[in-house]
Tab-separated table of C-alpha atoms in Angstrom:
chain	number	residue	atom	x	y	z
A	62	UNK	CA	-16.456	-3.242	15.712
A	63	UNK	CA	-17.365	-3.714	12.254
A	64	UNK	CA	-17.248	0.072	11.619
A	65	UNK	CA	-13.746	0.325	12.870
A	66	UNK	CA	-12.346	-2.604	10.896
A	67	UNK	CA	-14.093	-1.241	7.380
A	68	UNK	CA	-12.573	2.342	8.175
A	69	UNK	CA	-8.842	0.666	9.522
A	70	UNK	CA	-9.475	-1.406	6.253
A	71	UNK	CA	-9.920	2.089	4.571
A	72	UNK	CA	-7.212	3.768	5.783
A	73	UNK	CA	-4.603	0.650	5.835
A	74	UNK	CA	-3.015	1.659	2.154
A	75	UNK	CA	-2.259	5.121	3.416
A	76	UNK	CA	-1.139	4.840	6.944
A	77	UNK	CA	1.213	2.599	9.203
A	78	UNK	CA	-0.992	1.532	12.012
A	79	UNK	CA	-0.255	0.139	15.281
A	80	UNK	CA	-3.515	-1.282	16.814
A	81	UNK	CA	-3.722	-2.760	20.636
A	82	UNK	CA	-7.046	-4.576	20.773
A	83	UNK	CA	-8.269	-7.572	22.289
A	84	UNK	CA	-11.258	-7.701	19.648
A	85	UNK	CA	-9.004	-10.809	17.452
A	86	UNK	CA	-11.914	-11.055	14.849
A	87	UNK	CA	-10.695	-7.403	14.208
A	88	UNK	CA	-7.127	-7.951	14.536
A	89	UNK	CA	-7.207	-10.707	12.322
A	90	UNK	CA	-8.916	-9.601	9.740
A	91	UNK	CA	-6.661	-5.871	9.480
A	92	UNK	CA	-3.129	-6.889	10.730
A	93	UNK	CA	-0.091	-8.118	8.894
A	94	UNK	CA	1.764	-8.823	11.088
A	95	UNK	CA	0.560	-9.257	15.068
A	96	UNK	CA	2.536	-9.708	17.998
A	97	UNK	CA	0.782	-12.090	20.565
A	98	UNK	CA	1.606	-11.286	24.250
A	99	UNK	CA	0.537	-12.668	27.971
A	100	UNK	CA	1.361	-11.025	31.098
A	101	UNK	CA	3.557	-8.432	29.769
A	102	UNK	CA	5.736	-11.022	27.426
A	103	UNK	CA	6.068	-11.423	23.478
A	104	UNK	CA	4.781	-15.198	22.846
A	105	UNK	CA	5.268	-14.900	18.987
A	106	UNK	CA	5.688	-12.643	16.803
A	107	UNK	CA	4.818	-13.309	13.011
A	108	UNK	CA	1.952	-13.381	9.779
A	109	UNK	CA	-1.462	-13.937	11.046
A	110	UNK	CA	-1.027	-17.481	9.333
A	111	UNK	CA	1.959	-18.021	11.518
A	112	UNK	CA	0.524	-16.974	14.871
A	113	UNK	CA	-2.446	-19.377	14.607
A	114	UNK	CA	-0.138	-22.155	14.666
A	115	UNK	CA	2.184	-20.933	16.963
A	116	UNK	CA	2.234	-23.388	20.035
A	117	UNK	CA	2.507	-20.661	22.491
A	118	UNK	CA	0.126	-18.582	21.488
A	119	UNK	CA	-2.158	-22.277	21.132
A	120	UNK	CA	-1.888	-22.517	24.801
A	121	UNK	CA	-2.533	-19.151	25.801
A	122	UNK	CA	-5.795	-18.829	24.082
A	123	UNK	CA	-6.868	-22.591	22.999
A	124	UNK	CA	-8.703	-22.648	19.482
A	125	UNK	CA	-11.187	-21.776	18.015
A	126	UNK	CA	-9.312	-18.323	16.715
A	127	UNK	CA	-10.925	-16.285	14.245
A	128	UNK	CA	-10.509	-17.310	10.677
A	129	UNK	CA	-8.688	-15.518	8.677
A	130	UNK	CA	-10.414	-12.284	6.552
């Protein structure tokens, strides 16, 4: 996993990416933007800084979440 995020990382400058990964250490650290979603349905979308406090997404997947790269 750490290979992929250093090459994403890489790459990132260059290239729009669209990632689908349950790995949130990695999506944390690379995205942007994320969009959080359960069962098929959007519980927030926002900044990585924004989706950590989002109360949805807090009672989907209770903390701790990754900190932030």
């Amino acid at each position: 996993s750490a290979l992929m995020v250093e090459l994403l990382r890489k790459l990132k400058p260059a290239h729009a990416m669209l990632l689908v990964d349950h790995d949130l250490d990695a999506i944390f650290a690379l995205a942007d933007r994320l969009t959080a979603m359960v069962d098929g349905r959007v519980l927030a979308s926002a900044s990585p800084v924004a989706i950590r406090s989002s109360p949805a997404l807090l009672d989907a997947y209770p903390p701790p979440l990754p900190a932030t790269a």
